[in-house]
Coordinates of C-alpha atoms and ligand atoms in Angstrom, one line a residue:
X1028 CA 165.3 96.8 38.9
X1029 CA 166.4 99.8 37.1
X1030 CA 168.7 100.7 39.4
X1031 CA 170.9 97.4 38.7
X1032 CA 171.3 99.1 35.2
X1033 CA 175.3 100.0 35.5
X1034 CA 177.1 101.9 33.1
X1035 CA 179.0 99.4 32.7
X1036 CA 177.1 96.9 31.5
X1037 CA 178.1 98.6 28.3
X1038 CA 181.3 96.6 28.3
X1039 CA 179.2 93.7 27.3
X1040 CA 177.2 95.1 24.9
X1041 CA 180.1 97.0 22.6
X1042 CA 180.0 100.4 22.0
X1043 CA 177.4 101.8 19.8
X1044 CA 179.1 101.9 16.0
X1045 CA 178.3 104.8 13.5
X1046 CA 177.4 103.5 10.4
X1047 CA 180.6 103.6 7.8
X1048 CA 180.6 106.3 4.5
X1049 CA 179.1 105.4 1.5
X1050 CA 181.4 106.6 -1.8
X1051 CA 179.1 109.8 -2.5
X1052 CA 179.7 110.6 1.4
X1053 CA 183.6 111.0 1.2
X1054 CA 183.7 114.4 1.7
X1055 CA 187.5 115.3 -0.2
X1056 CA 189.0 118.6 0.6
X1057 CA 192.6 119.1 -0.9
X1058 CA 194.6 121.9 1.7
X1059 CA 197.4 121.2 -0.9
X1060 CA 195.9 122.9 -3.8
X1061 CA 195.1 125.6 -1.9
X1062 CA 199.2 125.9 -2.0
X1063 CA 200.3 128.7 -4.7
X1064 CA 200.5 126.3 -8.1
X1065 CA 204.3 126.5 -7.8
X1066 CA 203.9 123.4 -5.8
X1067 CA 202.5 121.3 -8.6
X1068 CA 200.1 121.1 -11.4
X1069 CA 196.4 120.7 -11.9
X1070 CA 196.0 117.3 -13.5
X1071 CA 193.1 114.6 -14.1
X1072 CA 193.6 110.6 -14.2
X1073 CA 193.9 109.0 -17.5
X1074 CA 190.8 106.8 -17.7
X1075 CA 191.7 103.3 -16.7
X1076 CA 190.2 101.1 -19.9
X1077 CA 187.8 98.1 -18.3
X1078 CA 188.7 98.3 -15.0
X1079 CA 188.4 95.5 -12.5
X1080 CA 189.0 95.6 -9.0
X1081 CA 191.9 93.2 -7.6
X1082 CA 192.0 94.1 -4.2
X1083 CA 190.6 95.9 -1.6
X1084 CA 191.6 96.6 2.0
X1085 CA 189.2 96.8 4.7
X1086 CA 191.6 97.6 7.4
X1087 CA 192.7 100.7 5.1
X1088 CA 189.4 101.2 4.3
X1089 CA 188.5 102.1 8.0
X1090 CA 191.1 104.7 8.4
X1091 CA 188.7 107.1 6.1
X1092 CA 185.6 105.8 7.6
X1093 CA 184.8 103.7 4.2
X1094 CA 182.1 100.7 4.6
X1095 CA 183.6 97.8 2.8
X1096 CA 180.5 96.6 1.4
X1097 CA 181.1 99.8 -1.1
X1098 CA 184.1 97.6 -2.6
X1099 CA 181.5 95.0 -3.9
X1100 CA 179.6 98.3 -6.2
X1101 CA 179.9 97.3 -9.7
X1102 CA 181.2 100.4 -10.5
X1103 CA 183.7 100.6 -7.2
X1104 CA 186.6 100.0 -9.7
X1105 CA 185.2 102.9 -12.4
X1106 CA 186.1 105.4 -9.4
X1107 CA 189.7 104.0 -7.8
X1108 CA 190.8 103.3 -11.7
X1109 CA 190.7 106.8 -11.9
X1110 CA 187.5 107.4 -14.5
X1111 CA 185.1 108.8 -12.1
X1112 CA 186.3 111.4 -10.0
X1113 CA 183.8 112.6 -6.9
X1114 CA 182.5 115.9 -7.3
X1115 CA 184.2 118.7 -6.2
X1116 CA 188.5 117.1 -6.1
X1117 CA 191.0 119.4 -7.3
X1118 CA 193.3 116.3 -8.7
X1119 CA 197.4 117.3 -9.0
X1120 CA 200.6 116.2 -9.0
X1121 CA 202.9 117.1 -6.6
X1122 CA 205.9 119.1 -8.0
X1123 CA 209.7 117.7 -6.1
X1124 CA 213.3 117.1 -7.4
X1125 CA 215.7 114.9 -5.9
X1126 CA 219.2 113.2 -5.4
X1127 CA 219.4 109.7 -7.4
X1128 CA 222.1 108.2 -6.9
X1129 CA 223.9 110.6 -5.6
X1130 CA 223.0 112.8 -8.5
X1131 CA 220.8 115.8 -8.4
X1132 CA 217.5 116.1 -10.8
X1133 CA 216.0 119.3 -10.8
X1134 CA 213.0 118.4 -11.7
X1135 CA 210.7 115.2 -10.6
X1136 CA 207.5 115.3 -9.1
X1137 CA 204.7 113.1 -9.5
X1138 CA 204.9 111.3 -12.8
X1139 CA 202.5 108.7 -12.3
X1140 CA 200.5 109.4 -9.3
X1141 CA 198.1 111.7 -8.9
X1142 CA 196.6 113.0 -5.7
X1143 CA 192.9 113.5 -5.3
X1144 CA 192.8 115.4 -2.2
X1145 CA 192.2 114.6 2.0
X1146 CA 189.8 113.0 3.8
X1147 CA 188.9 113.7 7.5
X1148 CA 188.2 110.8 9.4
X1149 CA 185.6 111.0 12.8
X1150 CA 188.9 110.6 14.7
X1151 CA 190.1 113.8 12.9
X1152 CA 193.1 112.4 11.4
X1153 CA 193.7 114.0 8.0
X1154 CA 194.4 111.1 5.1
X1155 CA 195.6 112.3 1.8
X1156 CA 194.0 109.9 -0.9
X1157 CA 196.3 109.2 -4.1
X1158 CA 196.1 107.1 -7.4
X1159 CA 199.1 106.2 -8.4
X1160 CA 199.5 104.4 -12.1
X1161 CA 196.9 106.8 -12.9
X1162 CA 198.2 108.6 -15.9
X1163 CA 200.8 111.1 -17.4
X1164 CA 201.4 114.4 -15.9
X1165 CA 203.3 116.9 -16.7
X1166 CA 206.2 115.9 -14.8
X1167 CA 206.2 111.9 -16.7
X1168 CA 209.2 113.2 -18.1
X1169 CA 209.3 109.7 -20.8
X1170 CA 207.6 107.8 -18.4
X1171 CA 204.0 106.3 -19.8
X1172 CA 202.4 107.4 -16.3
X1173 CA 201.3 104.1 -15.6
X1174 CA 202.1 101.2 -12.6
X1175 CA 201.7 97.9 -13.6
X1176 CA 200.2 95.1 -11.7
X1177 CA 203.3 93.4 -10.5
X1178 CA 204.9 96.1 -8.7
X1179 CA 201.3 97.7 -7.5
X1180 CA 200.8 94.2 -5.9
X1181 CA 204.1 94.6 -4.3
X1182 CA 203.4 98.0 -2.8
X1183 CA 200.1 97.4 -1.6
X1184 CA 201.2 94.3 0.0
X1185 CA 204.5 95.4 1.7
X1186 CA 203.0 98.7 2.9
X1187 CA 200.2 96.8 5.1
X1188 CA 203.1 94.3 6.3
X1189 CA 205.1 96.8 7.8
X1190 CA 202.2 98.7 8.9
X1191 CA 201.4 95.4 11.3
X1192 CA 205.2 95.3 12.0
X1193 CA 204.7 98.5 13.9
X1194 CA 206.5 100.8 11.2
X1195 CA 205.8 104.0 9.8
X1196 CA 204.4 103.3 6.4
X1197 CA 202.2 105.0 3.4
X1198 CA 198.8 102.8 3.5
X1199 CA 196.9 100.9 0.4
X1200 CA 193.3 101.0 -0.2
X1201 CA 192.5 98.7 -3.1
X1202 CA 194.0 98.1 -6.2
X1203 CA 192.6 98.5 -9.8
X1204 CA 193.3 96.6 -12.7
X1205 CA 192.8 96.9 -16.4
X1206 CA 193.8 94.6 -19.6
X1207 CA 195.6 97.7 -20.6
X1208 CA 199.3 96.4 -21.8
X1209 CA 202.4 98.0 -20.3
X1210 CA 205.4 98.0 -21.4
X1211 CA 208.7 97.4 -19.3
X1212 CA 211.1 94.3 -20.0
X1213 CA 208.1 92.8 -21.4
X1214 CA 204.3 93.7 -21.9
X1215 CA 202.6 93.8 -18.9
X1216 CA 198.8 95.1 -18.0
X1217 CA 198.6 98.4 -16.3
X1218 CA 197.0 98.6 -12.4
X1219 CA 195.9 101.4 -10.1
X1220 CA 196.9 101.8 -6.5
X1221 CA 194.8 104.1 -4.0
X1222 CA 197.5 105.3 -1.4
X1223 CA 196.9 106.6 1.8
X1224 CA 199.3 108.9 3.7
X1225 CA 198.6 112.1 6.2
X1226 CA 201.6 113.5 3.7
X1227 CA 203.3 112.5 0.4
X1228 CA 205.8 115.7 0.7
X1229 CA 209.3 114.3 0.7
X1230 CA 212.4 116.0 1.5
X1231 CA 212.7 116.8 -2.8
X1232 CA 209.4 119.0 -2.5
X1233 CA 212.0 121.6 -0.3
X1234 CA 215.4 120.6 -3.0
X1235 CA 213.4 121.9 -5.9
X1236 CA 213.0 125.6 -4.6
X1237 CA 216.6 125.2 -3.1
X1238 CA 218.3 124.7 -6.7
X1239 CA 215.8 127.2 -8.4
X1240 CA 217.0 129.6 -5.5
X1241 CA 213.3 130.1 -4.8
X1242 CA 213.6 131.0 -0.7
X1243 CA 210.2 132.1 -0.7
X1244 CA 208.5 128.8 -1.9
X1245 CA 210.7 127.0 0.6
X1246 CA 209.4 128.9 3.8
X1247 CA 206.0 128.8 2.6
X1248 CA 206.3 125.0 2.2
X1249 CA 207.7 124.5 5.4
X1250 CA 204.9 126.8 7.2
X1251 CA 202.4 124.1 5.2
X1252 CA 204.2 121.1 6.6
X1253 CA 204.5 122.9 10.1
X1254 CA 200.8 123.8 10.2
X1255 CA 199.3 120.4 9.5
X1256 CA 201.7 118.0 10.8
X1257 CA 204.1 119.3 13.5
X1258 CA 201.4 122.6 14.8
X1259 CA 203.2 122.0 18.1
X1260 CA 206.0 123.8 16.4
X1261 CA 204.1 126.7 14.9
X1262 CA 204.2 129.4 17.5
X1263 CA 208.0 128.7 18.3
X1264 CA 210.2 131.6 17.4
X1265 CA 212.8 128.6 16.1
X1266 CA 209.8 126.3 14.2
X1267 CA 212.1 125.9 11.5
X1268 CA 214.6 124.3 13.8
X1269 CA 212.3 122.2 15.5
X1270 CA 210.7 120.8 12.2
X1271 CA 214.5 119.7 11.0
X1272 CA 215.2 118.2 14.4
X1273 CA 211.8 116.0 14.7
X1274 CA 212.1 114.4 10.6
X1275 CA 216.0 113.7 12.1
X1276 CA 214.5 111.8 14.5
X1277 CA 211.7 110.3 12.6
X1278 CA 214.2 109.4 9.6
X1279 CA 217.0 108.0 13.1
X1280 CA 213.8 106.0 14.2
X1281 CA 212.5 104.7 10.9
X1282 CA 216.1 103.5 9.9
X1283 CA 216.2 101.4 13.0
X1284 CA 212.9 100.0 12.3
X1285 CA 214.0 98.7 9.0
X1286 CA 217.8 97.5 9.9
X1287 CA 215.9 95.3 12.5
X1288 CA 213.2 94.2 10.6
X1289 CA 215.7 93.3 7.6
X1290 CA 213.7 95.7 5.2
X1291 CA 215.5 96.7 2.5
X1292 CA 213.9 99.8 0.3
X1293 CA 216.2 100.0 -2.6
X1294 CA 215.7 103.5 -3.8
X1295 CA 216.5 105.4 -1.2
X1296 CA 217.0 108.9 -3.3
X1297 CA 215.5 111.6 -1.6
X1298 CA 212.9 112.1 -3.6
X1299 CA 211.5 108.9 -2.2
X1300 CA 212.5 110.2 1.8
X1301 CA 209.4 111.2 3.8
X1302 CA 208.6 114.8 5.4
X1303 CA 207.5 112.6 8.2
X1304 CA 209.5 109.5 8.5
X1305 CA 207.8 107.2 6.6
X1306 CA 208.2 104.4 4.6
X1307 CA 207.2 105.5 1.1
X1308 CA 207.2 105.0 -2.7
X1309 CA 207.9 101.4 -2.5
X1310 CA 209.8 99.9 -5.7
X1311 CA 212.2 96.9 -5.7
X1312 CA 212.2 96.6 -2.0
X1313 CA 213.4 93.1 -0.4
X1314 CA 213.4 91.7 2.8
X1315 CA 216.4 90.3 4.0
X1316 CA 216.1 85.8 4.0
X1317 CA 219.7 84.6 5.1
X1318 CA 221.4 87.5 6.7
X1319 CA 224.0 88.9 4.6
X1320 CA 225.0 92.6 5.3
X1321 CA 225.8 93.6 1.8
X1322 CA 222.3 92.3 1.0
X1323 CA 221.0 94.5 -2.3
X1324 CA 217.8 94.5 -3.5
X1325 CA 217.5 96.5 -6.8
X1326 CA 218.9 94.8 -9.3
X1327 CA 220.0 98.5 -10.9
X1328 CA 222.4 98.9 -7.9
X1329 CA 225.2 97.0 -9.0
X1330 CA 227.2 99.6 -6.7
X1331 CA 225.3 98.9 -3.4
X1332 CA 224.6 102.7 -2.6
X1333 CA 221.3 101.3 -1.4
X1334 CA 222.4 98.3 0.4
X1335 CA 221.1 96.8 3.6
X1336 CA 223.9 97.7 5.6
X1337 CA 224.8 101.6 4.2
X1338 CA 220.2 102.6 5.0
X1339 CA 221.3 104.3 8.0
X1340 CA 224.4 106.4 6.6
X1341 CA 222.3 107.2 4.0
X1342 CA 219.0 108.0 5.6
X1343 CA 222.0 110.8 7.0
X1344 CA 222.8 111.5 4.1
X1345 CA 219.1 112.0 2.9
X1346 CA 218.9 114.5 5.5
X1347 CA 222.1 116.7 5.4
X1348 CA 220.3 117.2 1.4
X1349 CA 217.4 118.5 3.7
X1350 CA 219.0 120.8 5.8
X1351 CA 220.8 122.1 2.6
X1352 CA 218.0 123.2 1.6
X1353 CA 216.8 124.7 5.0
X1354 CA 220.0 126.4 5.4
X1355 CA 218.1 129.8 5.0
X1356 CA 216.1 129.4 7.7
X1357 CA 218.0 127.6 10.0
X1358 CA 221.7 128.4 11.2
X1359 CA 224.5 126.0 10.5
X1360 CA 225.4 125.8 13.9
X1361 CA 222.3 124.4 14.8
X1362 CA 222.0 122.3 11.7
X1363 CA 225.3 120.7 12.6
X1364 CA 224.2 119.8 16.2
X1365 CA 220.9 118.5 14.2
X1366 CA 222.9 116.2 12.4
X1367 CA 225.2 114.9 15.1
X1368 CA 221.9 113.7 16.7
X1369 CA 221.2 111.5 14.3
X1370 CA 223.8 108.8 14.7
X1371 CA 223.0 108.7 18.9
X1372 CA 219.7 108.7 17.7
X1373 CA 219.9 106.0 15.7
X1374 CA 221.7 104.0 17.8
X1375 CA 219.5 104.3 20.7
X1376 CA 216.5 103.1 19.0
X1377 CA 218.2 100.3 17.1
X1378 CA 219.7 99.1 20.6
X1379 CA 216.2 98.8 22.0
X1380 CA 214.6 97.4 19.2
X1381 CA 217.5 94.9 18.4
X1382 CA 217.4 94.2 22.3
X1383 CA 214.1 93.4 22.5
X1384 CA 214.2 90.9 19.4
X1385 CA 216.5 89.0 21.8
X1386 CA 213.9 89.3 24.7
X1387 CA 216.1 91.7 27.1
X1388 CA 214.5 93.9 29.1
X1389 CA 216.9 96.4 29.4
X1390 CA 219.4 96.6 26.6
X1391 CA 221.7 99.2 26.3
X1392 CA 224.8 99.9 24.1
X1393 CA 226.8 97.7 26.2
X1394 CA 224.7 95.2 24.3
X1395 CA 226.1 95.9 21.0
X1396 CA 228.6 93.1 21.3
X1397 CA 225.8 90.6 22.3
X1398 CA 224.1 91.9 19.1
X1399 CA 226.4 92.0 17.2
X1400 CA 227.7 88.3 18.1
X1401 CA 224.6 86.9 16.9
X1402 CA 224.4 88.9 13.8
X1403 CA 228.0 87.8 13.0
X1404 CA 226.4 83.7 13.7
X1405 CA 223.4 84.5 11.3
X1406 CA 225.9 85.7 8.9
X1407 CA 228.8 82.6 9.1
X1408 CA 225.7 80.2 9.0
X1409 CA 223.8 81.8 6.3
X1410 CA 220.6 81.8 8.4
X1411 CA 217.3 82.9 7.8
X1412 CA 217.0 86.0 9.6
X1413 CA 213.6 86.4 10.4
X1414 CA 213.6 82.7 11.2
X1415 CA 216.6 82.8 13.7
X1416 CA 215.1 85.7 16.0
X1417 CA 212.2 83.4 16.4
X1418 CA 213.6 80.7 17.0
X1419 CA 215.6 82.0 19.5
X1420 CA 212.7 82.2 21.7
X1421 CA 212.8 78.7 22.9
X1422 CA 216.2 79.1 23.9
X1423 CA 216.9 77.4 27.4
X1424 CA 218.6 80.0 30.0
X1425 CA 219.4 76.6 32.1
X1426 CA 223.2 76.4 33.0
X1427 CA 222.2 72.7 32.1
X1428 CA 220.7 73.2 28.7
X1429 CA 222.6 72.2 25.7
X1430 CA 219.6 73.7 23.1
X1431 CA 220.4 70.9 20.9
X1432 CA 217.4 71.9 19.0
X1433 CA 218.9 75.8 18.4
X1434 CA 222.5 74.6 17.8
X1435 CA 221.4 72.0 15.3
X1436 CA 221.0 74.7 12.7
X1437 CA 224.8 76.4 13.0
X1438 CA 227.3 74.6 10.6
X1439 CA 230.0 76.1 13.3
X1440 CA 228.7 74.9 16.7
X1441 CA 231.7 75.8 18.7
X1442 CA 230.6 79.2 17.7
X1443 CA 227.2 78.6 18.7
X1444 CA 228.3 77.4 22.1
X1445 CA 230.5 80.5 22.7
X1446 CA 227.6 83.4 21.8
X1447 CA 225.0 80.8 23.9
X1448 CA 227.3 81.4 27.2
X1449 CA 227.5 85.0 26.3
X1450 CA 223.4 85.7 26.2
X1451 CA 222.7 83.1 28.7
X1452 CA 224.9 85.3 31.0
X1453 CA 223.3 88.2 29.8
X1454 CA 219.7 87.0 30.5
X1455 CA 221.0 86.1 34.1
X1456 CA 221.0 89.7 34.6
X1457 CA 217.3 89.7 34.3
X1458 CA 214.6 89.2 36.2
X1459 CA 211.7 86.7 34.3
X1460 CA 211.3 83.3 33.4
X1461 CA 212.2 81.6 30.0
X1462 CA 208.5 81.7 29.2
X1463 CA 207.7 85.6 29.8
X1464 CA 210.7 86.1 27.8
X1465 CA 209.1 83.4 24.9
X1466 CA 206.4 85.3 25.0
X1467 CA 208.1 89.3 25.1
X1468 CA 209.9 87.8 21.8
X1469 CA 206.5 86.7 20.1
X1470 CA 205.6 89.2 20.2
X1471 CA 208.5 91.1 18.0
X1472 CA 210.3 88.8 16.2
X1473 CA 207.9 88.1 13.3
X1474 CA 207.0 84.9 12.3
X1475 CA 205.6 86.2 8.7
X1476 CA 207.4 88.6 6.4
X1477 CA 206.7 89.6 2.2
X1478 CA 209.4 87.1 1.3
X1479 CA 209.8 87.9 -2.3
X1480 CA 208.9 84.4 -3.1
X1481 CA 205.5 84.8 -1.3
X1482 CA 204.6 87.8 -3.4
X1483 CA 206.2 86.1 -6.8
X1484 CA 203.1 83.3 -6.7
X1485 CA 200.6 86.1 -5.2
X1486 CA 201.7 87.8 -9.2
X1487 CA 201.8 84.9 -11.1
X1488 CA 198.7 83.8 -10.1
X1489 CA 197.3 87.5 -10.6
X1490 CA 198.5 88.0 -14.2
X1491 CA 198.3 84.3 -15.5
X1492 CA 195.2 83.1 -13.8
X1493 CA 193.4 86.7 -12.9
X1494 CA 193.2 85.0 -9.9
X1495 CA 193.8 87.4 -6.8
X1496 CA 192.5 85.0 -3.8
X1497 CA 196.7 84.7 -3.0
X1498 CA 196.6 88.6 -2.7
X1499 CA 193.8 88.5 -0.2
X1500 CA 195.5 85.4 1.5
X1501 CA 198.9 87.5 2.3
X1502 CA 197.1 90.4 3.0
X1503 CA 195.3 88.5 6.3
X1504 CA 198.5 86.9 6.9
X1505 CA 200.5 89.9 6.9
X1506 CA 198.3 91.2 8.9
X1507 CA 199.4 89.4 11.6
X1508 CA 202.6 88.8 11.6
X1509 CA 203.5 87.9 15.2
X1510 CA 200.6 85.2 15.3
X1511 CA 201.1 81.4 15.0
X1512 CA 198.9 80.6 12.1
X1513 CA 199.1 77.0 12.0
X1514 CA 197.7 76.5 8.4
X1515 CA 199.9 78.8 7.0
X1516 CA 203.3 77.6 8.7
X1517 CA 204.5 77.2 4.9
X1518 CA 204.5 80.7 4.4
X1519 CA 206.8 80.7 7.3
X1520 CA 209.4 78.7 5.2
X1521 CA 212.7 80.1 3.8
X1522 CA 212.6 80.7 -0.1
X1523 CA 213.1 77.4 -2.2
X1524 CA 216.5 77.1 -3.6
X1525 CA 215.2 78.5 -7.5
X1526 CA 213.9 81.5 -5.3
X1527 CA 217.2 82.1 -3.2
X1528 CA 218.1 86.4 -4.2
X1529 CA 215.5 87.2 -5.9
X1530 CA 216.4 90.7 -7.1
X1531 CA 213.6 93.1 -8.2
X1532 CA 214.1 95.1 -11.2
X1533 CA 213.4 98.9 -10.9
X1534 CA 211.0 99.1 -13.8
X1535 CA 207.6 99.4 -11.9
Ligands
AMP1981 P1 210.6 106.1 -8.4 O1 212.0 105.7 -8.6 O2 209.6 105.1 -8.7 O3 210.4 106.8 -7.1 O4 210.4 107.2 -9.6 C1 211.2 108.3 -9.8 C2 210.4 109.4 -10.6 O5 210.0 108.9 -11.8 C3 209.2 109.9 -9.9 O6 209.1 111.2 -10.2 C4 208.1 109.1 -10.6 O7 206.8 109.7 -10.6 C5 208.6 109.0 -12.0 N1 208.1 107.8 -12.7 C6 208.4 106.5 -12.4 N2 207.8 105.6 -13.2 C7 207.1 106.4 -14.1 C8 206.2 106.1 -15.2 N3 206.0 104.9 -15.6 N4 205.7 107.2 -15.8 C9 205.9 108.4 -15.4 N5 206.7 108.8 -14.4 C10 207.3 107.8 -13.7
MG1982 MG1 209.4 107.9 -6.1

């Protein structure tokens, strides 16, 4: 019977698994320190005092080939709190500057984080491995080096979410905790949080050489960020060109991916911009609950620089501080050309991504009206926005249907009425049945986001009660954000009134 054996058969049995890395396996390389040490400084964590593990992510914890079992080691939380360092890292800070605010620092870099070095994964995809909260270096400027628990929660929480909402994001590993106290507002206890990223340059690792009028540092930097994470570019005669056109488009695409999401990051300075377009250094991020345009997150921008509605102008803005300094290896004309794709850009991705959310199959910018109808209904309404998209799935494309259910929640139904004609119209010019469309919208329009409210008892609970189970709890909802989860549907909910604009201090 041998010959019935079929290749295929395989299907049924899986395919055979490679056991998972224990701690001592992690093999850590670190091509950044290899880098002249203009680019940062040599530094070792600050020992974390009784440290204690919070959290741990297994799904992060697969992208370096880590078995989770490893997490329950009684001495897992010595070696993420920073006190045990695996043999052979060459720990730094990363040296950047940055525009805050519209104001130029000359000199940031790292003041609490401090990278450990790279693991390769079987797949061969290169993850830099980074505690952040894990001491003073010398670029802490006043700052006491640490993270506490609060905002590490935050981070390692949001980061997975939007990971799962199909965003470009910084991972989380675990997080670390220790009694230590803190001090911001108030005493707090100090935490440490294991980043992953294939990168943590930003576009101030290049502004720093630009101000010091150190060219050199800035090709050499680029060639780094060439080789490793754009080597499609490295044998073009115009690689410099190329790099500044592809983190346009990353930074075009990632701003569409938050407008339509409702993510708000809150400190968008460019020391906080990715060299390749993700979502990083999250502080007092929000996500948008009743859709207001001028939405602000950060309770120290009283201004509104970093507003929901000005992200995109300013991820352009962000970039034009890039290209300044690139201007010495790449021309002005084409820098200008660079930058005038990033508006079309822009648009083009938030056009598909925004038309999709209202189930089309084809949206283009003649769509923007459509869009921008039901934006303007969200808005007059004070609707949930995360809520409304969903919602809108069981909308009834029948020239009969009245979607009594739908036009319940708009104070102005007139209003209602009018946009309703408008898409129904719209989603005449489609093939597809209301169902395939219900299930194309699913399947985009999140059902769970980190409302801030969410994360507020996940803290409480953490620091009152050192109970973390609510950490763990959001993590596997997060996870799955487009998925009915029938026993969570409260976490579905709209913020309590007490709860409504919650505003997240910058102190983290
Ligand atoms: P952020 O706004 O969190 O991106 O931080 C801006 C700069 O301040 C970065 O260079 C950080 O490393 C640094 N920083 C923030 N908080 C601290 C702290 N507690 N101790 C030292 N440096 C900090
Ligand atoms: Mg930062």
């Amino acid at each position: 019977m041998t010959n019935k054996l079929k290749l295929s058969r395989i299907g049924i049995l899986g395919r055979p698994t490679l056991p998972m890395h224990k701690l001592h396996q992690l093999n850590f390389a670190n091509r950044y320190a290899h880098l002249p040490e203009h680019f940062y400084s040599r530094v070792n964590p600050t020992p974390l005092p009784a440290p204690y593990l919070v959290s741990f992510n297994t799904h992060a914890a697969r992208l370096i080939d880590l078995d989770s079992d490893e997490a329950r080691r009684a001495d897992f939380a010595e070696h993420f709190g920073g006190n045990r360092l695996p043999p052979d890292v060459e720990p730094l800070a990363m040296l950047y500057a940055g525009h805050q605010f519209g104001q130029f620092v000359p000199q940031l870099g790292d003041g609490r984080a401090i990278l450990l070095g790279e693991l390769t994964n079987r797949a061969g995809e290169h993850w830099e491995v980074q505690l952040k909260g894990s001491g003073v270096t010398p670029y802490s400027r006043r700052g006491d080096g640490r993270a506490v628990l609060r905002s590490s929660i935050r981070e390692y929480l949001c980061s997975e979410a939007m990971h799962a909402l199909g965003i470009p994001t910084s991972r989380a590993l675990c997080i670390v905790g220790s009694d230590e106290p803190v001090y911001r507002e108030t005493a707090e206890t100090a935490a440490v949080l294991t980043r992953l990223a294939p990168s943590h340059v930003r576009f101030g690792s290049f502004e720093v050489f630009f101000y010091r009028g150190q060219y050199e540092h800035i090709a050499a930097l680029a060639d780094f960020v060439i080789a490793r994470h754009y080597p499609e570019f490295s044998e073009a005669s115009d690689k410099y060109r190329l790099f500044l056109k592809e983190i346009t488009s990353r930074t075009a695409k990632l701003m569409a991916h938050w407008q339509t999401v409702g993510f708000c990051h809150g400190v968008m300075n460019t020391d906080n911009m990715s060299i390749l377009g993700l979502t990083l250094d999250y502080g007092p991020f929000g996500f948008m609950e009743s859709y207001d345009p001028g939405y602000i997150c950060n309770h120290s921008d009283p201004q509104g620089r970093y507003a929901y509605d000005q992200q995109p102008q300013v991820g352009l803005w962000n970039l034009s501080c890039l290209a300044q300094a690139l201007s010495r290896l790449v021309s002005e004309a084409d820098t200008d050309k660079i930058l005038e794709s990033y508006a079309p850009a822009y648009y083009q991705h938030y056009v598909a991504l925004m038309g999709a959310k209202l189930g089309l199959l084809n949206p283009t910018l003649e769509d923007f009206p459509l869009i921008d109808g039901w934006l303007t209904l969200l808005q007059k309404n004070q609707l949930d926005y995360t809520n409304s998209f969903r919602n809108l799935d069981n909308f009834d494309s029948a020239a009969s249907a009245d979607n009594h259910a739908l036009r319940d929640q708009f104070i102005d139904r007139e209003a209602f009425d009018a946009w309703a004609e408008s898409y129904r119209a719209r989603l005449g010019r489609e093939s597809g049945t209301d169902s395939e469309r219900k299930a194309r919208m699913d399947a985009v329009n999140p059902k769970y986001i980190l409302r801030n409210y969410l994360a507020q008892v996940a803290i409480e609970k953490a620091e009152n009660q050192r109970d973390f189970s609510e950490i763990d709890r959001l993590l596997a909802l997060l996870n799955k954000p487009y998925d009915e989860q029938p026993e969570m549907e409260d976490y579905a909910a709209p913020p309590p009134e007490s709860a409504r604009r919650i505003m997240v201090s910058c102190s983290s």
